[in-house]
PDB file of C-alpha atoms in Angstrom:
ATOM      1  CA  ASP A   1      -5.707 -10.016  11.577  1.00 81.00           C
ATOM      2  CA  SER A   2      -3.120  -7.277  10.953  1.00 85.00           C
ATOM      3  CA  GLY A   3      -4.002  -5.296  14.068  1.00 92.00           C
ATOM      4  CA  VAL A   4      -5.226  -2.305  12.043  1.00 96.00           C
ATOM      5  CA  THR A   5      -9.014  -2.063  12.209  1.00 97.00           C
ATOM      6  CA  GLN A   6     -11.097  -0.259   9.640  1.00 97.00           C
ATOM      7  CA  THR A   7     -14.825   0.323   9.724  1.00 97.00           C
ATOM      8  CA  PRO A   8     -17.122   0.007   7.964  1.00 97.00           C
ATOM      9  CA  LYS A   9     -16.007  -2.707   5.516  1.00 96.00           C
ATOM     10  CA  HIS A  10     -18.495  -1.619   2.874  1.00 96.00           C
ATOM     11  CA  LEU A  11     -20.324   1.620   2.242  1.00 97.00           C
ATOM     12  CA  ILE A  12     -22.818   2.471  -0.468  1.00 97.00           C
ATOM     13  CA  THR A  13     -23.960   6.057  -0.712  1.00 97.00           C
ATOM     14  CA  ALA A  14     -25.359   8.547  -3.192  1.00 97.00           C
ATOM     15  CA  THR A  15     -23.577  11.346  -5.009  1.00 97.00           C
ATOM     16  CA  GLY A  16     -23.371  14.550  -3.024  1.00 97.00           C
ATOM     17  CA  GLN A  17     -23.398  12.774   0.329  1.00 98.00           C
ATOM     18  CA  ARG A  18     -20.795  12.776   3.091  1.00 98.00           C
ATOM     19  CA  VAL A  19     -19.245   9.739   4.764  1.00 98.00           C
ATOM     20  CA  THR A  20     -16.748   9.051   7.534  1.00 98.00           C
ATOM     21  CA  LEU A  21     -14.293   6.175   7.483  1.00 98.00           C
ATOM     22  CA  ARG A  22     -12.682   5.078  10.713  1.00 98.00           C
ATOM     23  CA  CYS A  23      -9.311   3.504  11.461  1.00 98.00           C
ATOM     24  CA  SER A  24      -7.743   2.177  14.659  1.00 97.00           C
ATOM     25  CA  PRO A  25      -3.988   1.697  14.295  1.00 96.00           C
ATOM     26  CA  ARG A  26      -1.984  -1.261  15.534  1.00 94.00           C
ATOM     27  CA  SER A  27      -1.133  -1.043  19.210  1.00 93.00           C
ATOM     28  CA  GLY A  28       1.970   1.093  19.726  1.00 89.00           C
ATOM     29  CA  ASP A  29       1.921   2.694  16.272  1.00 91.00           C
ATOM     30  CA  LEU A  30       1.741   6.483  16.305  1.00 90.00           C
ATOM     31  CA  SER A  31       1.530   7.070  12.559  1.00 91.00           C
ATOM     32  CA  VAL A  32      -1.600   6.594  10.497  1.00 94.00           C
ATOM     33  CA  TYR A  33      -1.707   6.796   6.706  1.00 94.00           C
ATOM     34  CA  TRP A  34      -4.673   6.894   4.368  1.00 96.00           C
ATOM     35  CA  TYR A  35      -4.493   5.511   0.855  1.00 95.00           C
ATOM     36  CA  GLN A  36      -7.025   5.310  -1.946  1.00 96.00           C
ATOM     37  CA  GLN A  37      -6.924   2.347  -4.321  1.00 94.00           C
ATOM     38  CA  SER A  38      -8.837   2.430  -7.574  1.00 89.00           C
ATOM     39  CA  LEU A  39      -8.485   0.177 -10.602  1.00 78.00           C
ATOM     40  CA  ASP A  40      -6.927   2.824 -12.819  1.00 74.00           C
ATOM     41  CA  GLN A  41      -4.828   4.709 -10.247  1.00 76.00           C
ATOM     42  CA  GLY A  42      -3.397   2.034  -7.992  1.00 84.00           C
ATOM     43  CA  LEU A  43      -2.552   2.903  -4.385  1.00 90.00           C
ATOM     44  CA  GLN A  44      -2.488   6.671  -3.989  1.00 92.00           C
ATOM     45  CA  PHE A  45      -1.246   8.305  -0.794  1.00 92.00           C
ATOM     46  CA  LEU A  46      -3.748  10.728   0.705  1.00 95.00           C
ATOM     47  CA  ILE A  47      -2.494  11.894   4.079  1.00 94.00           C
ATOM     48  CA  GLN A  48      -0.392  10.953   7.122  1.00 92.00           C
ATOM     49  CA  TYR A  49      -0.890  11.773  10.782  1.00 93.00           C
ATOM     50  CA  TYR A  50       1.645  11.278  13.509  1.00 90.00           C
ATOM     51  CA  ASN A  51       0.548  11.415  17.146  1.00 91.00           C
ATOM     52  CA  GLY A  52      -2.363  13.691  16.354  1.00 93.00           C
ATOM     53  CA  GLU A  53      -0.625  16.053  13.951  1.00 93.00           C
ATOM     54  CA  GLU A  54      -0.701  16.131  10.173  1.00 93.00           C
ATOM     55  CA  ARG A  55       2.713  15.023   8.915  1.00 89.00           C
ATOM     56  CA  ALA A  56       2.409  14.707   5.140  1.00 88.00           C
ATOM     57  CA  LYS A  57      -0.163  15.329   2.472  1.00 91.00           C
ATOM     58  CA  GLY A  58      -0.498  13.621  -0.867  1.00 90.00           C
ATOM     59  CA  ASN A  59      -3.095  13.739  -3.594  1.00 83.00           C
ATOM     60  CA  ILE A  60      -5.970  14.485  -1.249  1.00 93.00           C
ATOM     61  CA  LEU A  61      -8.909  16.426  -2.667  1.00 94.00           C
ATOM     62  CA  GLU A  62     -10.192  19.503  -0.869  1.00 95.00           C
ATOM     63  CA  ARG A  63     -13.498  17.661  -0.383  1.00 97.00           C
ATOM     64  CA  PHE A  64     -11.629  15.141   1.764  1.00 97.00           C
ATOM     65  CA  SER A  65     -10.290  15.743   5.245  1.00 97.00           C
ATOM     66  CA  ALA A  66      -8.861  13.649   8.037  1.00 97.00           C
ATOM     67  CA  GLN A  67      -7.909  13.861  11.665  1.00 97.00           C
ATOM     68  CA  GLN A  68      -6.240  11.760  14.333  1.00 97.00           C
ATOM     69  CA  PHE A  69      -7.666  11.783  17.816  1.00 97.00           C
ATOM     70  CA  PRO A  70      -5.873  11.606  21.206  1.00 96.00           C
ATOM     71  CA  ASP A  71      -6.522   7.859  21.389  1.00 95.00           C
ATOM     72  CA  LEU A  72      -4.715   7.664  17.997  1.00 95.00           C
ATOM     73  CA  HIS A  73      -7.661   6.452  15.980  1.00 96.00           C
ATOM     74  CA  SER A  74      -8.187   8.361  12.762  1.00 98.00           C
ATOM     75  CA  GLU A  75     -11.142   9.346  10.635  1.00 98.00           C
ATOM     76  CA  LEU A  76     -11.251  10.196   6.951  1.00 98.00           C
ATOM     77  CA  ASN A  77     -14.154  12.403   5.941  1.00 98.00           C
ATOM     78  CA  LEU A  78     -15.283  12.432   2.322  1.00 98.00           C
ATOM     79  CA  SER A  79     -17.871  15.025   1.284  1.00 97.00           C
ATOM     80  CA  SER A  80     -19.784  16.062  -1.845  1.00 97.00           C
ATOM     81  CA  LEU A  81     -19.150  12.554  -3.109  1.00 97.00           C
ATOM     82  CA  GLU A  82     -18.817  11.895  -6.818  1.00 97.00           C
ATOM     83  CA  LEU A  83     -19.014   8.658  -8.774  1.00 96.00           C
ATOM     84  CA  GLY A  84     -15.247   8.800  -9.255  1.00 94.00           C
ATOM     85  CA  ASP A  85     -14.681   8.584  -5.506  1.00 96.00           C
ATOM     86  CA  SER A  86     -15.737   4.946  -5.577  1.00 96.00           C
ATOM     87  CA  ALA A  87     -12.658   3.033  -4.482  1.00 96.00           C
ATOM     88  CA  LEU A  88     -11.044   1.027  -1.716  1.00 96.00           C
ATOM     89  CA  TYR A  89      -9.786   3.231   1.093  1.00 97.00           C
ATOM     90  CA  PHE A  90      -6.983   1.776   3.167  1.00 97.00           C
ATOM     91  CA  CYS A  91      -5.601   2.863   6.453  1.00 97.00           C
ATOM     92  CA  ALA A  92      -2.115   1.798   7.490  1.00 95.00           C
ATOM     93  CA  SER A  93      -0.062   2.373  10.599  1.00 93.00           C
ATOM     94  CA  SER A  94       3.615   2.223  11.470  1.00 89.00           C
ATOM     95  CA  VAL A  95       6.179   2.968  14.083  1.00 82.00           C
ATOM     96  CA  GLU A  96       8.432   5.873  13.134  1.00 69.00           C
ATOM     97  CA  VAL A  97      11.498   3.780  12.503  1.00 59.00           C
ATOM     98  CA  GLN A  98      13.566   4.102   9.345  1.00 54.00           C
ATOM     99  CA  GLY A  99      13.235   1.036   7.214  1.00 50.00           C
ATOM    100  CA  SER A 100       9.943  -0.095   8.611  1.00 69.00           C
ATOM    101  CA  GLY A 101       7.014  -0.822   6.393  1.00 77.00           C
ATOM    102  CA  TYR A 102       3.382  -0.185   7.026  1.00 87.00           C
ATOM    103  CA  THR A 103       0.741  -2.516   8.367  1.00 92.00           C
ATOM    104  CA  PHE A 104      -2.455  -2.141   6.397  1.00 95.00           C
ATOM    105  CA  GLY A 105      -6.027  -2.659   7.438  1.00 96.00           C
ATOM    106  CA  SER A 106      -8.498  -4.576   5.307  1.00 95.00           C
ATOM    107  CA  GLY A 107      -9.938  -1.436   3.804  1.00 96.00           C
ATOM    108  CA  THR A 108     -13.321   0.188   3.328  1.00 97.00           C
ATOM    109  CA  ARG A 109     -14.949  -0.348  -0.037  1.00 96.00           C
ATOM    110  CA  LEU A 110     -16.857   2.804  -0.954  1.00 97.00           C
ATOM    111  CA  THR A 111     -19.406   2.720  -3.745  1.00 97.00           C
ATOM    112  CA  VAL A 112     -20.982   5.998  -4.811  1.00 97.00           C
ATOM    113  CA  VAL A 113     -24.160   5.579  -6.856  1.00 97.00           C
TER     114      VAL A 113
ATOM    115  CA  GLN B   1       7.578   9.466 -17.001  1.00 73.00           C
ATOM    116  CA  LYS B   2       5.956   7.668 -14.077  1.00 83.00           C
ATOM    117  CA  GLU B   3       7.918   7.562 -10.854  1.00 91.00           C
ATOM    118  CA  VAL B   4       7.470   3.781 -10.647  1.00 94.00           C
ATOM    119  CA  GLU B   5       6.829   1.353 -13.494  1.00 95.00           C
ATOM    120  CA  GLN B   6       5.464  -2.134 -12.864  1.00 95.00           C
ATOM    121  CA  ASP B   7       4.011  -4.538 -15.415  1.00 92.00           C
ATOM    122  CA  PRO B   8       0.365  -5.233 -14.464  1.00 91.00           C
ATOM    123  CA  GLY B   9       0.439  -8.817 -15.792  1.00 90.00           C
ATOM    124  CA  PRO B  10      -1.248 -11.172 -15.332  1.00 94.00           C
ATOM    125  CA  LEU B  11       1.739 -13.459 -14.958  1.00 96.00           C
ATOM    126  CA  SER B  12       0.655 -17.087 -15.122  1.00 97.00           C
ATOM    127  CA  VAL B  13       3.029 -19.860 -14.021  1.00 97.00           C
ATOM    128  CA  PRO B  14       2.671 -23.576 -13.198  1.00 97.00           C
ATOM    129  CA  GLU B  15       2.976 -24.679  -9.583  1.00 97.00           C
ATOM    130  CA  GLY B  16       6.618 -25.147  -8.571  1.00 97.00           C
ATOM    131  CA  ALA B  17       7.975 -22.618 -11.055  1.00 97.00           C
ATOM    132  CA  ILE B  18       9.963 -19.526 -10.157  1.00 98.00           C
ATOM    133  CA  VAL B  19       8.002 -16.293 -10.249  1.00 97.00           C
ATOM    134  CA  SER B  20      10.038 -13.271 -11.320  1.00 97.00           C
ATOM    135  CA  LEU B  21       8.699  -9.770 -10.699  1.00 98.00           C
ATOM    136  CA  ASN B  22      10.335  -6.406 -11.180  1.00 97.00           C
ATOM    137  CA  CYS B  23       9.904  -2.646 -10.973  1.00 97.00           C
ATOM    138  CA  THR B  24      11.849   0.282 -12.297  1.00 97.00           C
ATOM    139  CA  TYR B  25      11.899   3.678 -10.657  1.00 96.00           C
ATOM    140  CA  SER B  26      13.127   7.140 -11.506  1.00 95.00           C
ATOM    141  CA  ASN B  27      13.400   8.876  -8.114  1.00 92.00           C
ATOM    142  CA  SER B  28      17.008   8.797  -6.903  1.00 91.00           C
ATOM    143  CA  ALA B  29      15.824   9.831  -3.430  1.00 90.00           C
ATOM    144  CA  PHE B  30      14.250   6.433  -2.777  1.00 91.00           C
ATOM    145  CA  GLN B  31      16.203   4.778   0.048  1.00 88.00           C
ATOM    146  CA  TYR B  32      14.055   1.818   1.079  1.00 90.00           C
ATOM    147  CA  PHE B  33      12.628  -0.808  -1.208  1.00 93.00           C
ATOM    148  CA  MET B  34       9.724  -3.073  -0.358  1.00 94.00           C
ATOM    149  CA  TRP B  35       7.442  -5.715  -1.747  1.00 96.00           C
ATOM    150  CA  TYR B  36       3.851  -6.149  -0.647  1.00 96.00           C
ATOM    151  CA  ARG B  37       1.438  -8.948  -1.439  1.00 97.00           C
ATOM    152  CA  GLN B  38      -2.263  -8.195  -1.794  1.00 95.00           C
ATOM    153  CA  TYR B  39      -4.955 -10.832  -1.973  1.00 94.00           C
ATOM    154  CA  SER B  40      -8.259  -9.910  -3.555  1.00 88.00           C
ATOM    155  CA  ARG B  41     -10.313  -7.574  -1.357  1.00 81.00           C
ATOM    156  CA  LYS B  42      -7.639  -7.528   1.341  1.00 89.00           C
ATOM    157  CA  GLY B  43      -5.084  -4.982   2.492  1.00 93.00           C
ATOM    158  CA  PRO B  44      -1.476  -5.188   1.249  1.00 94.00           C
ATOM    159  CA  GLU B  45       0.850  -7.264   3.407  1.00 94.00           C
ATOM    160  CA  LEU B  46       4.566  -6.501   3.717  1.00 92.00           C
ATOM    161  CA  LEU B  47       6.708  -9.336   2.349  1.00 94.00           C
ATOM    162  CA  MET B  48      10.215  -7.947   2.065  1.00 92.00           C
ATOM    163  CA  TYR B  49      12.092  -4.735   2.606  1.00 89.00           C
ATOM    164  CA  THR B  50      15.679  -3.844   1.753  1.00 89.00           C
ATOM    165  CA  TYR B  51      17.903  -0.836   2.074  1.00 84.00           C
ATOM    166  CA  SER B  52      21.029  -1.458   0.071  1.00 80.00           C
ATOM    167  CA  SER B  53      21.803  -2.836  -3.347  1.00 85.00           C
ATOM    168  CA  GLY B  54      22.149  -6.599  -3.445  1.00 88.00           C
ATOM    169  CA  ASN B  55      20.078  -9.605  -2.475  1.00 91.00           C
ATOM    170  CA  LYS B  56      17.967 -10.392   0.538  1.00 93.00           C
ATOM    171  CA  GLU B  57      16.489 -13.821   1.084  1.00 95.00           C
ATOM    172  CA  ASP B  58      13.585 -14.894   3.296  1.00 94.00           C
ATOM    173  CA  GLY B  59      12.383 -18.447   2.832  1.00 96.00           C
ATOM    174  CA  ARG B  60      11.113 -18.846  -0.716  1.00 97.00           C
ATOM    175  CA  PHE B  61      11.396 -15.110  -1.400  1.00 97.00           C
ATOM    176  CA  THR B  62      14.441 -13.227  -2.684  1.00 97.00           C
ATOM    177  CA  ALA B  63      14.497  -9.471  -3.161  1.00 96.00           C
ATOM    178  CA  GLN B  64      17.120  -7.815  -5.353  1.00 96.00           C
ATOM    179  CA  VAL B  65      17.961  -4.142  -5.584  1.00 95.00           C
ATOM    180  CA  ASP B  66      20.150  -2.523  -8.210  1.00 94.00           C
ATOM    181  CA  LYS B  67      20.346   1.157  -7.332  1.00 93.00           C
ATOM    182  CA  SER B  68      22.620   2.001 -10.249  1.00 92.00           C
ATOM    183  CA  SER B  69      20.005   0.754 -12.715  1.00 94.00           C
ATOM    184  CA  LYS B  70      17.048   1.847 -10.545  1.00 94.00           C
ATOM    185  CA  TYR B  71      15.623  -1.637 -10.749  1.00 95.00           C
ATOM    186  CA  ILE B  72      14.259  -3.988  -8.110  1.00 97.00           C
ATOM    187  CA  SER B  73      13.141  -7.600  -8.365  1.00 97.00           C
ATOM    188  CA  LEU B  74      11.301 -10.205  -6.351  1.00 97.00           C
ATOM    189  CA  PHE B  75      11.710 -13.913  -6.955  1.00 97.00           C
ATOM    190  CA  ILE B  76       9.408 -16.557  -5.550  1.00 98.00           C
ATOM    191  CA  ARG B  77      10.801 -20.086  -5.635  1.00 98.00           C
ATOM    192  CA  ASP B  78       8.712 -23.245  -5.635  1.00 97.00           C
ATOM    193  CA  SER B  79       5.556 -21.225  -6.249  1.00 97.00           C
ATOM    194  CA  GLN B  80       2.274 -22.446  -4.772  1.00 97.00           C
ATOM    195  CA  PRO B  81      -1.334 -21.734  -5.738  1.00 97.00           C
ATOM    196  CA  SER B  82      -1.560 -19.769  -2.474  1.00 96.00           C
ATOM    197  CA  ASP B  83       1.000 -17.331  -3.943  1.00 97.00           C
ATOM    198  CA  SER B  84      -1.646 -16.195  -6.436  1.00 97.00           C
ATOM    199  CA  ALA B  85      -2.101 -12.544  -5.588  1.00 97.00           C
ATOM    200  CA  THR B  86      -1.134  -9.050  -6.691  1.00 96.00           C
ATOM    201  CA  TYR B  87       2.423  -8.051  -5.836  1.00 97.00           C
ATOM    202  CA  LEU B  88       3.208  -4.387  -5.303  1.00 96.00           C
ATOM    203  CA  CYS B  89       6.623  -2.813  -5.184  1.00 97.00           C
ATOM    204  CA  ALA B  90       6.961   0.153  -2.847  1.00 94.00           C
ATOM    205  CA  PHE B  91       9.582   2.789  -2.257  1.00 93.00           C
ATOM    206  CA  LYS B  92      10.379   5.205   0.531  1.00 89.00           C
ATOM    207  CA  ALA B  93      12.453   8.378   0.393  1.00 85.00           C
ATOM    208  CA  ALA B  94      13.118  10.575   3.426  1.00 76.00           C
ATOM    209  CA  GLY B  95      10.080  10.734   5.642  1.00 72.00           C
ATOM    210  CA  ASN B  96       7.697   7.843   5.889  1.00 70.00           C
ATOM    211  CA  LYS B  97       5.502   8.119   2.810  1.00 81.00           C
ATOM    212  CA  LEU B  98       5.492   5.063   0.551  1.00 88.00           C
ATOM    213  CA  THR B  99       5.173   5.263  -3.220  1.00 91.00           C
ATOM    214  CA  PHE B 100       3.664   2.127  -4.768  1.00 93.00           C
ATOM    215  CA  GLY B 101       3.844   0.537  -8.162  1.00 94.00           C
ATOM    216  CA  GLY B 102       0.553  -0.408  -9.804  1.00 93.00           C
ATOM    217  CA  GLY B 103       0.977  -4.087  -8.933  1.00 94.00           C
ATOM    218  CA  THR B 104       1.510  -7.285 -10.919  1.00 96.00           C
ATOM    219  CA  ARG B 105      -1.187  -9.945 -10.800  1.00 96.00           C
ATOM    220  CA  VAL B 106       0.276 -13.435 -10.418  1.00 97.00           C
ATOM    221  CA  LEU B 107      -1.591 -16.680 -11.057  1.00 97.00           C
ATOM    222  CA  VAL B 108      -0.009 -19.958  -9.979  1.00 97.00           C
ATOM    223  CA  LYS B 109      -1.810 -22.869 -11.601  1.00 97.00           C
ATOM    224  CA  PRO B 110      -1.907 -26.280  -9.879  1.00 95.00           C
TER     225      PRO B 110
END
């Protein structure tokens, strides 16, 4: 167990629907990162939050949004889902120390049908 | 040109052999260099991280960085079937965002 908790583990939904993925970071970590992993694109950075504020944005679609709450858990909202959004979505957390890596959760596997 | 290039493999080796993995990168701003291991259907797990050019050893793992050539390597000695996984190189510039390679799938055969 890495200490980063992601729910749900699996999600199957239809095109056009909206889903919410949840992440609880490792105790003491203030930063949360969301990544998308698909077979053809590898791990793509979506967005980072630090202590409740958006810190960095990557290749995140406008249909996607995220937030980090006061208790530091984070949610990634995906709307108007398309078949191409099917992927593994990972959350990671870290302390803000130069040279530190991330700790990843086990991911949420999203299948859009 | 991609920011990070990594051969997808698969790389198949017999148990006990040395596994040699590498990545090239083009972004001179990358300051930190990491290797992650990812088992099927699991999240990536940090194996090694380095800052400067040269070698860093941790047990059976050795990470090498050559900043002048923009090239990093990971060597796994005395490989075991449990080392079968996908290995991802990762890079960090200023800030905390990581840029990943596409991963190399490694199979260690008993």
